[in-house]
PDB file of C-alpha atoms in Angstrom:
ATOM      1  CA  UNK W 232      81.947  58.341  31.747  1.00 76.00           C
ATOM      2  CA  UNK W 233      78.315  57.927  30.906  1.00 92.00           C
ATOM      3  CA  UNK W 234      77.666  54.566  32.531  1.00 97.00           C
ATOM      4  CA  UNK W 235      79.535  51.828  34.429  1.00 98.00           C
ATOM      5  CA  UNK W 236      78.388  48.610  36.033  1.00 98.00           C
ATOM      6  CA  UNK W 237      80.140  45.424  37.172  1.00 98.00           C
ATOM      7  CA  UNK W 238      78.484  42.025  37.089  1.00 97.00           C
ATOM      8  CA  UNK W 239      79.648  38.976  39.048  1.00 97.00           C
ATOM      9  CA  UNK W 240      79.885  35.765  37.004  1.00 95.00           C
ATOM     10  CA  UNK W 241      79.794  32.366  38.693  1.00 87.00           C
ATOM     11  CA  UNK W 242      81.323  29.174  37.362  1.00 83.00           C
ATOM     12  CA  UNK W 243      78.936  26.702  35.797  1.00 83.00           C
ATOM     13  CA  UNK W 244      76.022  27.155  33.434  1.00 84.00           C
ATOM     14  CA  UNK W 245      73.019  27.695  35.714  1.00 85.00           C
ATOM     15  CA  UNK W 246      73.013  31.419  34.955  1.00 85.00           C
ATOM     16  CA  UNK W 247      75.151  31.461  31.805  1.00 87.00           C
ATOM     17  CA  UNK W 248      74.071  34.217  29.453  1.00 92.00           C
ATOM     18  CA  UNK W 249      72.491  36.347  32.199  1.00 95.00           C
ATOM     19  CA  UNK W 250      75.202  39.040  32.147  1.00 97.00           C
ATOM     20  CA  UNK W 251      75.339  39.361  28.363  1.00 96.00           C
ATOM     21  CA  UNK W 252      71.535  39.615  28.337  1.00 96.00           C
ATOM     22  CA  UNK W 253      71.637  42.415  30.929  1.00 98.00           C
ATOM     23  CA  UNK W 254      74.345  44.263  29.010  1.00 98.00           C
ATOM     24  CA  UNK W 255      72.285  44.006  25.816  1.00 98.00           C
ATOM     25  CA  UNK W 256      69.208  45.393  27.592  1.00 98.00           C
ATOM     26  CA  UNK W 257      71.186  48.300  29.085  1.00 98.00           C
ATOM     27  CA  UNK W 258      72.728  49.303  25.747  1.00 97.00           C
ATOM     28  CA  UNK W 259      69.424  48.951  23.906  1.00 97.00           C
ATOM     29  CA  UNK W 260      67.787  51.123  26.566  1.00 97.00           C
ATOM     30  CA  UNK W 261      70.487  53.753  26.049  1.00 96.00           C
ATOM     31  CA  UNK W 262      69.581  53.894  22.370  1.00 95.00           C
ATOM     32  CA  UNK W 263      72.856  52.597  20.972  1.00 96.00           C
ATOM     33  CA  UNK W 264      72.768  51.329  17.406  1.00 96.00           C
ATOM     34  CA  UNK W 265      71.762  47.744  16.706  1.00 96.00           C
ATOM     35  CA  UNK W 266      75.221  47.083  15.244  1.00 96.00           C
ATOM     36  CA  UNK W 267      76.973  48.334  18.382  1.00 97.00           C
ATOM     37  CA  UNK W 268      74.633  46.366  20.662  1.00 97.00           C
ATOM     38  CA  UNK W 269      75.179  43.230  18.553  1.00 97.00           C
ATOM     39  CA  UNK W 270      78.983  43.484  18.664  1.00 98.00           C
ATOM     40  CA  UNK W 271      79.082  44.240  22.420  1.00 98.00           C
ATOM     41  CA  UNK W 272      76.624  41.401  23.109  1.00 97.00           C
ATOM     42  CA  UNK W 273      78.818  38.929  21.203  1.00 97.00           C
ATOM     43  CA  UNK W 274      82.036  39.814  23.039  1.00 98.00           C
ATOM     44  CA  UNK W 275      80.258  39.902  26.398  1.00 98.00           C
ATOM     45  CA  UNK W 276      78.623  36.522  25.795  1.00 96.00           C
ATOM     46  CA  UNK W 277      81.924  34.934  24.750  1.00 96.00           C
ATOM     47  CA  UNK W 278      83.722  36.369  27.796  1.00 97.00           C
ATOM     48  CA  UNK W 279      80.920  35.194  30.076  1.00 96.00           C
ATOM     49  CA  UNK W 280      81.012  31.671  28.614  1.00 94.00           C
ATOM     50  CA  UNK W 281      84.786  31.516  29.134  1.00 93.00           C
ATOM     51  CA  UNK W 282      84.353  32.407  32.809  1.00 95.00           C
ATOM     52  CA  UNK W 283      81.513  29.880  33.186  1.00 92.00           C
ATOM     53  CA  UNK W 284      83.606  27.183  31.500  1.00 91.00           C
ATOM     54  CA  UNK W 285      87.090  27.717  32.855  1.00 91.00           C
ATOM     55  CA  UNK W 286      87.085  29.805  36.026  1.00 92.00           C
ATOM     56  CA  UNK W 287      85.930  29.564  39.610  1.00 88.00           C
ATOM     57  CA  UNK W 288      84.406  33.036  39.373  1.00 93.00           C
ATOM     58  CA  UNK W 289      84.838  36.309  37.595  1.00 96.00           C
ATOM     59  CA  UNK W 290      83.577  39.774  36.906  1.00 98.00           C
ATOM     60  CA  UNK W 291      82.455  41.532  33.759  1.00 98.00           C
ATOM     61  CA  UNK W 292      82.502  45.315  33.759  1.00 98.00           C
ATOM     62  CA  UNK W 293      80.607  47.439  31.253  1.00 98.00           C
ATOM     63  CA  UNK W 294      81.692  51.023  30.652  1.00 98.00           C
ATOM     64  CA  UNK W 295      79.903  53.273  28.197  1.00 98.00           C
ATOM     65  CA  UNK W 296      81.703  56.437  27.130  1.00 97.00           C
ATOM     66  CA  UNK W 297      80.616  59.030  24.569  1.00 95.00           C
ATOM     67  CA  UNK W 298      82.274  57.287  21.609  1.00 96.00           C
ATOM     68  CA  UNK W 299      82.951  53.721  22.724  1.00 97.00           C
ATOM     69  CA  UNK W 300      82.016  50.817  24.968  1.00 98.00           C
ATOM     70  CA  UNK W 301      84.563  48.945  27.074  1.00 98.00           C
ATOM     71  CA  UNK W 302      84.028  45.387  28.281  1.00 98.00           C
ATOM     72  CA  UNK W 303      86.478  44.005  30.828  1.00 98.00           C
ATOM     73  CA  UNK W 304      86.337  40.398  31.972  1.00 98.00           C
ATOM     74  CA  UNK W 305      88.476  39.264  34.872  1.00 98.00           C
ATOM     75  CA  UNK W 306      88.456  35.748  36.242  1.00 96.00           C
ATOM     76  CA  UNK W 307      90.039  33.652  38.922  1.00 94.00           C
ATOM     77  CA  UNK W 308      90.640  30.521  36.947  1.00 91.00           C
ATOM     78  CA  UNK W 309      93.178  28.223  35.410  1.00 92.00           C
ATOM     79  CA  UNK W 310      94.681  30.884  33.157  1.00 95.00           C
ATOM     80  CA  UNK W 311      95.924  30.331  29.620  1.00 95.00           C
ATOM     81  CA  UNK W 312      99.268  28.668  29.058  1.00 95.00           C
ATOM     82  CA  UNK W 313      99.725  29.607  25.380  1.00 96.00           C
ATOM     83  CA  UNK W 314      97.709  32.680  24.408  1.00 96.00           C
ATOM     84  CA  UNK W 315      98.824  32.499  20.756  1.00 96.00           C
ATOM     85  CA  UNK W 316      97.476  28.962  20.443  1.00 95.00           C
ATOM     86  CA  UNK W 317      94.296  29.820  22.367  1.00 95.00           C
ATOM     87  CA  UNK W 318      93.597  32.668  19.912  1.00 95.00           C
ATOM     88  CA  UNK W 319      93.470  30.285  16.930  1.00 95.00           C
ATOM     89  CA  UNK W 320      89.959  29.543  15.672  1.00 94.00           C
ATOM     90  CA  UNK W 321      88.959  26.000  16.553  1.00 93.00           C
ATOM     91  CA  UNK W 322      91.515  25.492  19.322  1.00 91.00           C
ATOM     92  CA  UNK W 323      89.815  24.491  22.552  1.00 91.00           C
ATOM     93  CA  UNK W 324      90.641  22.969  25.899  1.00 89.00           C
ATOM     94  CA  UNK W 325      86.955  22.385  26.679  1.00 90.00           C
ATOM     95  CA  UNK W 326      86.063  19.186  28.477  1.00 89.00           C
ATOM     96  CA  UNK W 327      83.715  16.615  26.942  1.00 91.00           C
ATOM     97  CA  UNK W 328      81.030  17.807  29.390  1.00 89.00           C
ATOM     98  CA  UNK W 329      81.296  21.399  28.145  1.00 89.00           C
ATOM     99  CA  UNK W 330      81.235  20.253  24.504  1.00 90.00           C
ATOM    100  CA  UNK W 331      78.190  18.081  25.173  1.00 89.00           C
ATOM    101  CA  UNK W 332      76.327  21.282  26.139  1.00 86.00           C
ATOM    102  CA  UNK W 333      77.218  22.905  22.820  1.00 84.00           C
ATOM    103  CA  UNK W 334      80.067  25.063  24.071  1.00 85.00           C
ATOM    104  CA  UNK W 335      83.825  24.859  23.632  1.00 85.00           C
ATOM    105  CA  UNK W 336      84.096  25.140  19.850  1.00 89.00           C
ATOM    106  CA  UNK W 337      87.265  27.178  20.151  1.00 89.00           C
ATOM    107  CA  UNK W 338      85.791  30.414  18.789  1.00 93.00           C
ATOM    108  CA  UNK W 339      85.448  32.460  21.969  1.00 93.00           C
ATOM    109  CA  UNK W 340      88.701  34.402  22.088  1.00 96.00           C
ATOM    110  CA  UNK W 341      88.918  34.799  18.319  1.00 95.00           C
ATOM    111  CA  UNK W 342      85.321  36.114  18.207  1.00 96.00           C
ATOM    112  CA  UNK W 343      86.072  38.578  20.990  1.00 97.00           C
ATOM    113  CA  UNK W 344      89.042  39.893  19.027  1.00 97.00           C
ATOM    114  CA  UNK W 345      87.134  39.922  15.727  1.00 97.00           C
ATOM    115  CA  UNK W 346      84.233  41.994  17.069  1.00 97.00           C
ATOM    116  CA  UNK W 347      86.363  44.399  19.129  1.00 98.00           C
ATOM    117  CA  UNK W 348      88.194  47.432  17.813  1.00 98.00           C
ATOM    118  CA  UNK W 349      90.871  46.924  20.457  1.00 98.00           C
ATOM    119  CA  UNK W 350      91.472  43.623  22.240  1.00 98.00           C
ATOM    120  CA  UNK W 351      93.917  42.929  25.065  1.00 98.00           C
ATOM    121  CA  UNK W 352      94.442  39.709  26.978  1.00 98.00           C
ATOM    122  CA  UNK W 353      96.656  39.061  29.970  1.00 98.00           C
ATOM    123  CA  UNK W 354      96.725  35.649  31.588  1.00 97.00           C
ATOM    124  CA  UNK W 355      98.715  33.860  34.228  1.00 97.00           C
ATOM    125  CA  UNK W 356      98.534  30.091  34.610  1.00 96.00           C
ATOM    126  CA  UNK W 357      96.927  29.128  37.901  1.00 94.00           C
ATOM    127  CA  UNK W 358      95.736  32.666  38.640  1.00 95.00           C
ATOM    128  CA  UNK W 359      93.364  33.805  35.918  1.00 96.00           C
ATOM    129  CA  UNK W 360      92.785  35.935  32.870  1.00 97.00           C
ATOM    130  CA  UNK W 361      91.971  39.588  32.208  1.00 98.00           C
ATOM    131  CA  UNK W 362      90.365  40.667  28.937  1.00 98.00           C
ATOM    132  CA  UNK W 363      89.793  44.257  27.858  1.00 98.00           C
ATOM    133  CA  UNK W 364      87.818  45.024  24.727  1.00 98.00           C
ATOM    134  CA  UNK W 365      87.063  48.444  23.328  1.00 98.00           C
ATOM    135  CA  UNK W 366      84.285  48.817  20.753  1.00 98.00           C
ATOM    136  CA  UNK W 367      83.582  52.078  18.944  1.00 97.00           C
ATOM    137  CA  UNK W 368      79.963  53.156  18.982  1.00 96.00           C
ATOM    138  CA  UNK W 369      78.647  53.027  15.440  1.00 90.00           C
ATOM    139  CA  UNK W 370      75.507  54.665  14.144  1.00 86.00           C
ATOM    140  CA  UNK W 371      72.828  52.704  12.346  1.00 79.00           C
ATOM    141  CA  UNK W 372      72.659  53.931   8.744  1.00 75.00           C
ATOM    142  CA  UNK W 373      69.054  55.052   9.179  1.00 71.00           C
ATOM    143  CA  UNK W 374      69.549  56.562  12.622  1.00 66.00           C
ATOM    144  CA  UNK W 375      69.941  60.139  13.819  1.00 60.00           C
ATOM    145  CA  UNK W 376      71.735  58.899  16.948  1.00 58.00           C
ATOM    146  CA  UNK W 377      74.588  61.140  18.027  1.00 55.00           C
ATOM    147  CA  UNK W 378      75.650  59.706  21.394  1.00 59.00           C
ATOM    148  CA  UNK W 379      74.638  57.040  23.941  1.00 67.00           C
ATOM    149  CA  UNK W 380      71.316  57.847  25.452  1.00 55.00           C
ATOM    150  CA  UNK W 381      70.240  59.941  22.474  1.00 51.00           C
ATOM    151  CA  UNK W 382      67.155  58.661  20.705  1.00 45.00           C
TER     152      UNK W 382
END
């Protein structure tokens, strides 16, 4: 393990985007490729927005290993009744209030899967959801980067 940090995520949108911004800054500071930072930032942001939108609270954990990054998002929320349906692009259970803020387009889970090399979701209605996403660290084409932290 090279690096690990957990971030609490509160319900609501007062601090929405804070965790994904911190994760992006950490990975950029470690010298990871722009492509890796972009992909991890997308999945982290989508996971954070899901917690802000649908849960009472949650946690996002960042782990950086020599060849990959792991993002885990765990929430205490309403859970997902039909994961297959929730994974379809455009499907959303967002309230009108959430949609009025520009969220809830039904792309969150599908984007997390699309930008992850491995995606796992476990959910229980009334208890919450656990997401685990593994993303391989990719080099920028014009980079000499060999591992996280190398510049």
